[in-house]
PDB file of C-alpha atoms in Angstrom:
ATOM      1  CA  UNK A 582      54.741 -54.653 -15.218  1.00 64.00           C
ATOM      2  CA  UNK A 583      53.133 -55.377 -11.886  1.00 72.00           C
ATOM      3  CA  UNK A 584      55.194 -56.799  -9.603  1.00 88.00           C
ATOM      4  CA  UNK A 585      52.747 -57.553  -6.821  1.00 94.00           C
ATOM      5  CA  UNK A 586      49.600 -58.620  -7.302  1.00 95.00           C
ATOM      6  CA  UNK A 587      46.817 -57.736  -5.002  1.00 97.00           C
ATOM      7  CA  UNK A 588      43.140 -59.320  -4.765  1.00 96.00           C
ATOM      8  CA  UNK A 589      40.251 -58.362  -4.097  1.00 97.00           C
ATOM      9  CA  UNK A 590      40.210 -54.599  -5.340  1.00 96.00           C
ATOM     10  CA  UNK A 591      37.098 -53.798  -2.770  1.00 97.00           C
ATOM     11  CA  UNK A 592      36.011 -55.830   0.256  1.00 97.00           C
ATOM     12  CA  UNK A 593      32.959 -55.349   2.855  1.00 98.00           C
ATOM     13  CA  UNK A 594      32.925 -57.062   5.540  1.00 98.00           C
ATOM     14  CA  UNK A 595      30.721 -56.768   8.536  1.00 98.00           C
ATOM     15  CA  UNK A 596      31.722 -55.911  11.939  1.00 97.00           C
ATOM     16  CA  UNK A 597      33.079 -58.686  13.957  1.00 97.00           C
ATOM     17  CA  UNK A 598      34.399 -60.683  10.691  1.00 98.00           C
ATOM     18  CA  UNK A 599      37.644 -61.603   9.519  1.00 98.00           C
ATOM     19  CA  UNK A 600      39.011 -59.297   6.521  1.00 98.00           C
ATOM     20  CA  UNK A 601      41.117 -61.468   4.314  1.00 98.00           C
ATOM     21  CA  UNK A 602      43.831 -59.910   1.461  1.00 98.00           C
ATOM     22  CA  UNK A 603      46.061 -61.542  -0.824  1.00 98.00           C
ATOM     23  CA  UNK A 604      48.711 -60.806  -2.514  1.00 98.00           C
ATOM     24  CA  UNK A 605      51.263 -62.341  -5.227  1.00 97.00           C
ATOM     25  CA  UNK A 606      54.386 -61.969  -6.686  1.00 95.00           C
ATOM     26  CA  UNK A 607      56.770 -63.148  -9.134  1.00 92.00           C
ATOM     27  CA  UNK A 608      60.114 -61.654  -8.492  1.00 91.00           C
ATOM     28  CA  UNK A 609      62.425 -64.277  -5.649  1.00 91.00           C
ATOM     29  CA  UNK A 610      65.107 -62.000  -4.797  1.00 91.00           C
ATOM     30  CA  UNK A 611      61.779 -60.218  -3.001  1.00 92.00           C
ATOM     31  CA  UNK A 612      62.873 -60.814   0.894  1.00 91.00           C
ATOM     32  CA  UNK A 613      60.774 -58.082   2.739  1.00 93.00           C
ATOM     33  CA  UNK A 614      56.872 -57.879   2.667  1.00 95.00           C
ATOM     34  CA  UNK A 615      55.263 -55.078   4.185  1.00 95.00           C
ATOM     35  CA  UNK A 616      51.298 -54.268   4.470  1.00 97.00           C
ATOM     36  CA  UNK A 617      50.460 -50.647   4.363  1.00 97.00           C
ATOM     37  CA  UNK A 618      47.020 -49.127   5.489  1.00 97.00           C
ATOM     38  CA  UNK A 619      45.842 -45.598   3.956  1.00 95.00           C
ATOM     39  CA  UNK A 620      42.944 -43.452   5.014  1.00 95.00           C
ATOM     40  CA  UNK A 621      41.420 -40.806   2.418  1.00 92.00           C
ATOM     41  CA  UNK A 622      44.022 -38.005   2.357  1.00 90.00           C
ATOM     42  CA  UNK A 623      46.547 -39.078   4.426  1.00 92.00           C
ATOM     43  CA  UNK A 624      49.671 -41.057   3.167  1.00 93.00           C
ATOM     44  CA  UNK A 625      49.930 -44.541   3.400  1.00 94.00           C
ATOM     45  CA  UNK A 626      51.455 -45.865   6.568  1.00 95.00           C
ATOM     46  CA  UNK A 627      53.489 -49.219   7.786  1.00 95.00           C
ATOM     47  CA  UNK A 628      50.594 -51.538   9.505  1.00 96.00           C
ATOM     48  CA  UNK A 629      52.869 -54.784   9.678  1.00 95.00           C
ATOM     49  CA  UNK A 630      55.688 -56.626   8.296  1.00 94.00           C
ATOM     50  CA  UNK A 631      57.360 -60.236   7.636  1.00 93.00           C
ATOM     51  CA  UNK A 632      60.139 -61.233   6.278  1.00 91.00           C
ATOM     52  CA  UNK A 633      60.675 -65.156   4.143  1.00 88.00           C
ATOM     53  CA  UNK A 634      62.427 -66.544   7.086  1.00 89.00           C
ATOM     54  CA  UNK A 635      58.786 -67.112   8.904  1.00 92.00           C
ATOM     55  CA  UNK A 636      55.250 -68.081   7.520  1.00 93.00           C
ATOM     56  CA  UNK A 637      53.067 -65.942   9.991  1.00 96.00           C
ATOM     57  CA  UNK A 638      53.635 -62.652  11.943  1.00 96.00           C
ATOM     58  CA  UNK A 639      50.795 -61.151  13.990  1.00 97.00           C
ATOM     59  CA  UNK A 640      50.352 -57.932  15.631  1.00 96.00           C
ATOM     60  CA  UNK A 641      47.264 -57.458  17.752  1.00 97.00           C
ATOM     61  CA  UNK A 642      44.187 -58.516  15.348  1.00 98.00           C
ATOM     62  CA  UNK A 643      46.381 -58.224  12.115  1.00 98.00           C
ATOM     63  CA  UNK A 644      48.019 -61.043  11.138  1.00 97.00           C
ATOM     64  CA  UNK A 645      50.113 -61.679   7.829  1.00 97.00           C
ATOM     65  CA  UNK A 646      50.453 -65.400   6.002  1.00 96.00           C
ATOM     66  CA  UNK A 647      53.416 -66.106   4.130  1.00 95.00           C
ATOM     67  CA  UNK A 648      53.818 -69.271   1.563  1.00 94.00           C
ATOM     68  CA  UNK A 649      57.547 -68.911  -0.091  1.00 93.00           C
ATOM     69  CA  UNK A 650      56.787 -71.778  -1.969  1.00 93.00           C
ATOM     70  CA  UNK A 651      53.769 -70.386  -4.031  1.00 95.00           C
ATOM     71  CA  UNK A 652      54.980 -66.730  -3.559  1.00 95.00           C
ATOM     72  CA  UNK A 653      52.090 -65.247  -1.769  1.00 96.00           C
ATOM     73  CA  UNK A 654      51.033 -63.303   1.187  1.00 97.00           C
ATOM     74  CA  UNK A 655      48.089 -62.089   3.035  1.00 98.00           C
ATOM     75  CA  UNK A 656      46.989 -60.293   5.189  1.00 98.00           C
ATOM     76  CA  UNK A 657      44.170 -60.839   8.001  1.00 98.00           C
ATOM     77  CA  UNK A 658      42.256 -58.291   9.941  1.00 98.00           C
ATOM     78  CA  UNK A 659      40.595 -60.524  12.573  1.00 98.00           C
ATOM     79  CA  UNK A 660      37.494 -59.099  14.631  1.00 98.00           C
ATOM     80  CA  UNK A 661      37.094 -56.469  12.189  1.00 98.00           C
ATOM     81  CA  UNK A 662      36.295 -52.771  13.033  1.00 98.00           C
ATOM     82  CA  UNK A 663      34.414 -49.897  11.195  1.00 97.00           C
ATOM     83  CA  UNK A 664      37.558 -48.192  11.844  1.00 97.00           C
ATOM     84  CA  UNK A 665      39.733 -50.495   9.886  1.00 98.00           C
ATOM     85  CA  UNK A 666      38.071 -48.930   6.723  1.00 98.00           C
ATOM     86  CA  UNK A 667      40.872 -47.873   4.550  1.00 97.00           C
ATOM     87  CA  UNK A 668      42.856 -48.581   1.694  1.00 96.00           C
ATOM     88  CA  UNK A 669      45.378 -51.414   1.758  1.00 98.00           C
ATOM     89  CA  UNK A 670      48.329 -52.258  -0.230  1.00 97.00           C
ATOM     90  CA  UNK A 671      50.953 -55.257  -0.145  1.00 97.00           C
ATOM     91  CA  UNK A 672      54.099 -54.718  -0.594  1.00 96.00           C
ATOM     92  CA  UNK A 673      57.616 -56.330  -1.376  1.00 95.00           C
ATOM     93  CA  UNK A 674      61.306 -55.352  -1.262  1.00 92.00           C
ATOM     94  CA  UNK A 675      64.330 -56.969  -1.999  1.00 88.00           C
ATOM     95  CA  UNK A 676      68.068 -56.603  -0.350  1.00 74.00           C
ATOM     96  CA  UNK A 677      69.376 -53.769  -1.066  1.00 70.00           C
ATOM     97  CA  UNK A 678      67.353 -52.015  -2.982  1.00 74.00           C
ATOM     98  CA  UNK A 679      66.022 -49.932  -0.085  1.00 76.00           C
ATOM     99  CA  UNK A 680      62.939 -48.985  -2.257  1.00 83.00           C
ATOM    100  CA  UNK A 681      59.124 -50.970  -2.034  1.00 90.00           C
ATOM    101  CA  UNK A 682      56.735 -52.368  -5.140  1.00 92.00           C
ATOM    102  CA  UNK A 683      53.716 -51.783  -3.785  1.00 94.00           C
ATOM    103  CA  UNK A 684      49.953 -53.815  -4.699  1.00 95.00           C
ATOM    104  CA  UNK A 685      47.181 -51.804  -6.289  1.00 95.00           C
ATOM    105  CA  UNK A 686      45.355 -51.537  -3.405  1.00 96.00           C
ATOM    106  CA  UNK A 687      42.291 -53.009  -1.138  1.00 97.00           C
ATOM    107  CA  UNK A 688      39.481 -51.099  -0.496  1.00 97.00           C
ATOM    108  CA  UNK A 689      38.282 -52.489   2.660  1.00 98.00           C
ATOM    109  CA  UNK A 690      34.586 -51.298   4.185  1.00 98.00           C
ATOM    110  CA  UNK A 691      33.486 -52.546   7.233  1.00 98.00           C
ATOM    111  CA  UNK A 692      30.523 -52.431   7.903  1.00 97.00           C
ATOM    112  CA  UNK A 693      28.881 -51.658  11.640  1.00 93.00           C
TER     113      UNK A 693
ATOM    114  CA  UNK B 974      58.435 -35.663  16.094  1.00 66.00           C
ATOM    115  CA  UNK B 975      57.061 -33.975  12.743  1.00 82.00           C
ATOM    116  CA  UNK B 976      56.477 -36.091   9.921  1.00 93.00           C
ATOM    117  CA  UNK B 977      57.033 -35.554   5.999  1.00 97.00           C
ATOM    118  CA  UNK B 978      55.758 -32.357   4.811  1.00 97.00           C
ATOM    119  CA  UNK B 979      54.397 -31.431   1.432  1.00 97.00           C
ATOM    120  CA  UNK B 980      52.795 -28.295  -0.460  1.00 97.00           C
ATOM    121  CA  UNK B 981      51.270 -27.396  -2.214  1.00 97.00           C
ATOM    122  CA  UNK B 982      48.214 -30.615  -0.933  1.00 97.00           C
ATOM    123  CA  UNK B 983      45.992 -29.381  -4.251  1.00 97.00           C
ATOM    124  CA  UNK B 984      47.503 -27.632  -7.663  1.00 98.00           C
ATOM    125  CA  UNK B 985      44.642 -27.882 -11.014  1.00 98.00           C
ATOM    126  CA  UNK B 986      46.549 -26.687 -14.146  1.00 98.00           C
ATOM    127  CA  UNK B 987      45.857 -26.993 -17.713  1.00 97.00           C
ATOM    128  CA  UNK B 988      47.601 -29.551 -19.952  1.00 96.00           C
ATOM    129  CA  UNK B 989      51.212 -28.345 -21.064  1.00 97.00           C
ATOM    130  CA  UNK B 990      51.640 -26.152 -17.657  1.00 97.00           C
ATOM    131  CA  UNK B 991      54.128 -26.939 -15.287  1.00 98.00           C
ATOM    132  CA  UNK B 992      54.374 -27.152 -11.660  1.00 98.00           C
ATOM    133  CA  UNK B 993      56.257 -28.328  -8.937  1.00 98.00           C
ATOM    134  CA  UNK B 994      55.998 -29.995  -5.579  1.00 98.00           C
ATOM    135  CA  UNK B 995      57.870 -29.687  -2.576  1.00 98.00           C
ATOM    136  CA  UNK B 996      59.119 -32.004   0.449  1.00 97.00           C
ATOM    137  CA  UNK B 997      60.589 -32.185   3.940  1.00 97.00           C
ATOM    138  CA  UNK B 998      61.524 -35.168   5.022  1.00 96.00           C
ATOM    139  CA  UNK B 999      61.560 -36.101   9.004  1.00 96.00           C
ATOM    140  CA  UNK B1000      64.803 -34.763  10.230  1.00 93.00           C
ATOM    141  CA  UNK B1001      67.797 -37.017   9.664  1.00 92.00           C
ATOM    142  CA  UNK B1002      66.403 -39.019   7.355  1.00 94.00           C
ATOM    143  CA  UNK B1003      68.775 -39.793   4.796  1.00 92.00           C
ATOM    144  CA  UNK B1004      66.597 -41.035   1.657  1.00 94.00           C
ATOM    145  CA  UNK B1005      64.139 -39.762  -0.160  1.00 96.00           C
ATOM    146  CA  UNK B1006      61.395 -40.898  -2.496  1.00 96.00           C
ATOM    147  CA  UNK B1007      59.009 -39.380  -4.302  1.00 97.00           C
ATOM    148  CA  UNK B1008      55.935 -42.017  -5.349  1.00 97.00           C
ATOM    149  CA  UNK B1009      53.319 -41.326  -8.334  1.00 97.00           C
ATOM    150  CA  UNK B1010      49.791 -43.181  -7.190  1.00 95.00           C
ATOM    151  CA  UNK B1011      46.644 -42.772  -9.868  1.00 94.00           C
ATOM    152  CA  UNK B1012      43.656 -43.088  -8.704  1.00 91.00           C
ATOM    153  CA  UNK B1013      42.222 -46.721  -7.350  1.00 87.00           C
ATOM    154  CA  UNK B1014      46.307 -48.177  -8.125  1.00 89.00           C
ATOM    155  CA  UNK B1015      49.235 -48.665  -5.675  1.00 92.00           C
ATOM    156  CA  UNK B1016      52.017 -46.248  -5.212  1.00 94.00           C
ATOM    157  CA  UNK B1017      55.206 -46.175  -7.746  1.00 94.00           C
ATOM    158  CA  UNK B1018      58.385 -45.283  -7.350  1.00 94.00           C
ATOM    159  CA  UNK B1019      59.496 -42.063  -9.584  1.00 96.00           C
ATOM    160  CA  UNK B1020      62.923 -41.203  -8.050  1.00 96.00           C
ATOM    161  CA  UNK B1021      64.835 -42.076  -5.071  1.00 95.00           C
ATOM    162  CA  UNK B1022      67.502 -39.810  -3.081  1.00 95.00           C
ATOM    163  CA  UNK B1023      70.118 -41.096  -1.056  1.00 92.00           C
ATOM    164  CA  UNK B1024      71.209 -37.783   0.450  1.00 89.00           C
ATOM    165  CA  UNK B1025      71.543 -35.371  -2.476  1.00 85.00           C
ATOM    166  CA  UNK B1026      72.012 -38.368  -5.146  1.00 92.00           C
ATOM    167  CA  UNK B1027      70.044 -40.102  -7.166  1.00 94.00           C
ATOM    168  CA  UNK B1028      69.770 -43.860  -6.567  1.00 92.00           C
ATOM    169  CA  UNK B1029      67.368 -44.448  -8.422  1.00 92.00           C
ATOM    170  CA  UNK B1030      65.445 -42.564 -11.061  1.00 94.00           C
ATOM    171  CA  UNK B1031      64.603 -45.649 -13.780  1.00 92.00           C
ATOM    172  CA  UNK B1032      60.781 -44.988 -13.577  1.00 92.00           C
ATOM    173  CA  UNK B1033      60.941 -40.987 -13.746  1.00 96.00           C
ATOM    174  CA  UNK B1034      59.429 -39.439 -16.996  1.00 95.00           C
ATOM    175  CA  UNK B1035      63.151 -37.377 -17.814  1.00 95.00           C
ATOM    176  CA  UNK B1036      61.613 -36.031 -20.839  1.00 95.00           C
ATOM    177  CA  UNK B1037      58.758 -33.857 -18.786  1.00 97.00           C
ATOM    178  CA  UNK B1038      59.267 -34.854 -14.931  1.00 98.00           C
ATOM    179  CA  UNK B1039      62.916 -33.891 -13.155  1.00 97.00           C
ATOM    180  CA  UNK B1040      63.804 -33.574  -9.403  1.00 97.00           C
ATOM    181  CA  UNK B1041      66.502 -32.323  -7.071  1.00 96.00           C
ATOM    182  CA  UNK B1042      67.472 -32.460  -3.475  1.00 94.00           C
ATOM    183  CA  UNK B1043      70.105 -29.764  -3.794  1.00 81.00           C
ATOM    184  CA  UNK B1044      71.776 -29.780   0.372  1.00 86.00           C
ATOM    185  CA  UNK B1045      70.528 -33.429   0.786  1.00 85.00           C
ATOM    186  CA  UNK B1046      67.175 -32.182   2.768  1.00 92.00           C
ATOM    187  CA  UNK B1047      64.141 -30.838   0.961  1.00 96.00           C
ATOM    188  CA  UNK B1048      63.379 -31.975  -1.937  1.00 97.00           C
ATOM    189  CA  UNK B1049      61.476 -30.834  -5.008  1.00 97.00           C
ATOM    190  CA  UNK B1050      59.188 -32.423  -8.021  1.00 98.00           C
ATOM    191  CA  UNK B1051      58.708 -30.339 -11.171  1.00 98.00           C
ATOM    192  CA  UNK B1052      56.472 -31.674 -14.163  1.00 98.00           C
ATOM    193  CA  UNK B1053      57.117 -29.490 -17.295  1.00 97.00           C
ATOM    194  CA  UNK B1054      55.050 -29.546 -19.811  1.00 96.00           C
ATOM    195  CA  UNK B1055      51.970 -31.446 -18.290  1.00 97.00           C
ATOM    196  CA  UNK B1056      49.927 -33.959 -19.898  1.00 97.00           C
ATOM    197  CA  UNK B1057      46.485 -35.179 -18.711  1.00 97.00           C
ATOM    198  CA  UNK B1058      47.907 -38.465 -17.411  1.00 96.00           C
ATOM    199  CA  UNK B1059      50.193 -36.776 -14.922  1.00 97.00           C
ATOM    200  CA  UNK B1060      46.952 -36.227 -12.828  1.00 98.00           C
ATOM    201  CA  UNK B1061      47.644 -38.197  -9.568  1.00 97.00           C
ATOM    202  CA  UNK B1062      48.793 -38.314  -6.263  1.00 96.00           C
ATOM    203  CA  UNK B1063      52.729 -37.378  -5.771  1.00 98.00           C
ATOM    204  CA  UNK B1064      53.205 -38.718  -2.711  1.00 97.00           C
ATOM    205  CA  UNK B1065      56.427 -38.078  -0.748  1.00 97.00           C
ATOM    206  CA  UNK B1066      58.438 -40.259   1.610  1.00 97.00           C
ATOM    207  CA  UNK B1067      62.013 -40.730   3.831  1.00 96.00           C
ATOM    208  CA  UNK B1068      63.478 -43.272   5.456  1.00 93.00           C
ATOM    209  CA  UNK B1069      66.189 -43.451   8.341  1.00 90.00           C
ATOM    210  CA  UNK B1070      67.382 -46.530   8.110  1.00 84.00           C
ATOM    211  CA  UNK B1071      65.042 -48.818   5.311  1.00 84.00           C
ATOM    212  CA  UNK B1072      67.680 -51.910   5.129  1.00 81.00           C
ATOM    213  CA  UNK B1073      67.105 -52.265   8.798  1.00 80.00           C
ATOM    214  CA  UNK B1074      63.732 -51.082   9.558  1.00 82.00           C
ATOM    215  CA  UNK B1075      62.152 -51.191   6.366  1.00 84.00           C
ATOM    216  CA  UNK B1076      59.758 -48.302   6.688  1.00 91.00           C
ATOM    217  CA  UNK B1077      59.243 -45.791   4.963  1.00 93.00           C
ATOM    218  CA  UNK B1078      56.834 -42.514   6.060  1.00 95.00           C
ATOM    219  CA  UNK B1079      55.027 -40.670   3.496  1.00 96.00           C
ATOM    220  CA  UNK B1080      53.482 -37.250   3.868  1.00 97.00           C
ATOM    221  CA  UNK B1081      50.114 -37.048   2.960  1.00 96.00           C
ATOM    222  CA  UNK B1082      51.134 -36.456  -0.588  1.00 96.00           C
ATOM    223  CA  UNK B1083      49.959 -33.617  -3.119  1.00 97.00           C
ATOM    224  CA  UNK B1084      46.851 -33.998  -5.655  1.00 97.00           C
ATOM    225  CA  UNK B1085      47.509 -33.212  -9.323  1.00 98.00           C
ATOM    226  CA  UNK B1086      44.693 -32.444 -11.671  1.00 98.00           C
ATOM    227  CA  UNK B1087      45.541 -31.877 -15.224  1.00 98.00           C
ATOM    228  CA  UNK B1088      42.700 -30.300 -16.899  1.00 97.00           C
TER     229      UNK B1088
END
């Protein structure tokens, strides 16, 4: 079954705007909640992370929501930039298993 | 410093053919995963090393799919007989420390086609 659920599957946005991803998940022993980007061909790679102890973490003009108490999380790409087009998935971990459940992905287009 | 390596990037077969994918991790990197990702879904998890032992291999196919990490380094992916659904993605990935830094890096993974 899925364990994270990620919305929208596509997104276009225009240059300038604010990109907006959620995600969802079921499982509470989840503790860790990492966003990763992916361009065509390459792997994915670690764009930002947050963990249940705080309800936002930003990083330059990505920023990720957290809401423990309705078990979501998403992601924000403020001021956004042709080169932000890529692929993003959610994530989620729990302690100790040392392995990630990953979204199905968020095609994100930004328009110029 | 190099990241994870991968070959072969491209490998078309017919159905019931095998093949077999191979990783370097980054050096020192203890664990090892190798992810399946279909087309237009999110990576998932086939098998997980922790040095040369399997962690974790709940999610790996045993009756076609098996893997090994023989001196707890480079790692290989075999798929034996193939089936059209195996077409995907086998994206590789290590991690130094994941409890603590939580990342993992993935190599730029190697596309199946299963004809």
């Amino acid at each position: 079954q899925q364990q994270v659920k990620q919305s929208p599957q596509s997104l276009i946005v225009q240059k300038g705007g604010i990109s907006i991803i959620n995600c969802a998940y079921e499982n509470t022993a989840f503790d860790y909640f990492p966003w990763y980007q992916q361009f065509p061909g390459k792997g994915p790679a670690l764009l930002i992370a947050i963990r249940p102890d705080v309800s936002e973490k930003k990083e330059g003009r990505f920023t990720i929501s957290f809401n423990k108490s309705a078990k979501q999380f998403s992601l924000h790409i403020m001021d956004s930039q042709p080169g932000d087009s890529a692929t993003y998935f959610c994530a989620a971990s729990s302690n100790g298993a040392n392995n990630l459940f990953f979204g199905t992905g968020t095609r994100l287009t930004v328009i110029p | 410093e190099a990241g994870v390596a991968q070959s072969p990037r491209y490998k078309i077969i017919e159905k019931r053919q095998s093949v077999a994918f191979w990783c370097n991790p980054i050096s020192g990197h203890a664990t090892l995963y190798w992810y399946q990702q279909i087309l237009g879904q999110g990576p998932k998890l086939l098998i997980q090393f922790q040095n040369n032992g399997v962690v974790d291999d709940s999610q790996l196919p045993k009756d076609r799919f098996s893997a090994e990490r023989l001196k707890g380094v480079d790692s290989t992916l075999k798929i034996q007989p193939a089936k059209l659904e195996d077409s995907a993605v086998y994206l590789c990935a290590s991690s130094l420390d994941f409890a603590n830094t939580g990342e993992l890096f993935f190599g730029e993974g190697s596309r199946l086609t299963v004809l």
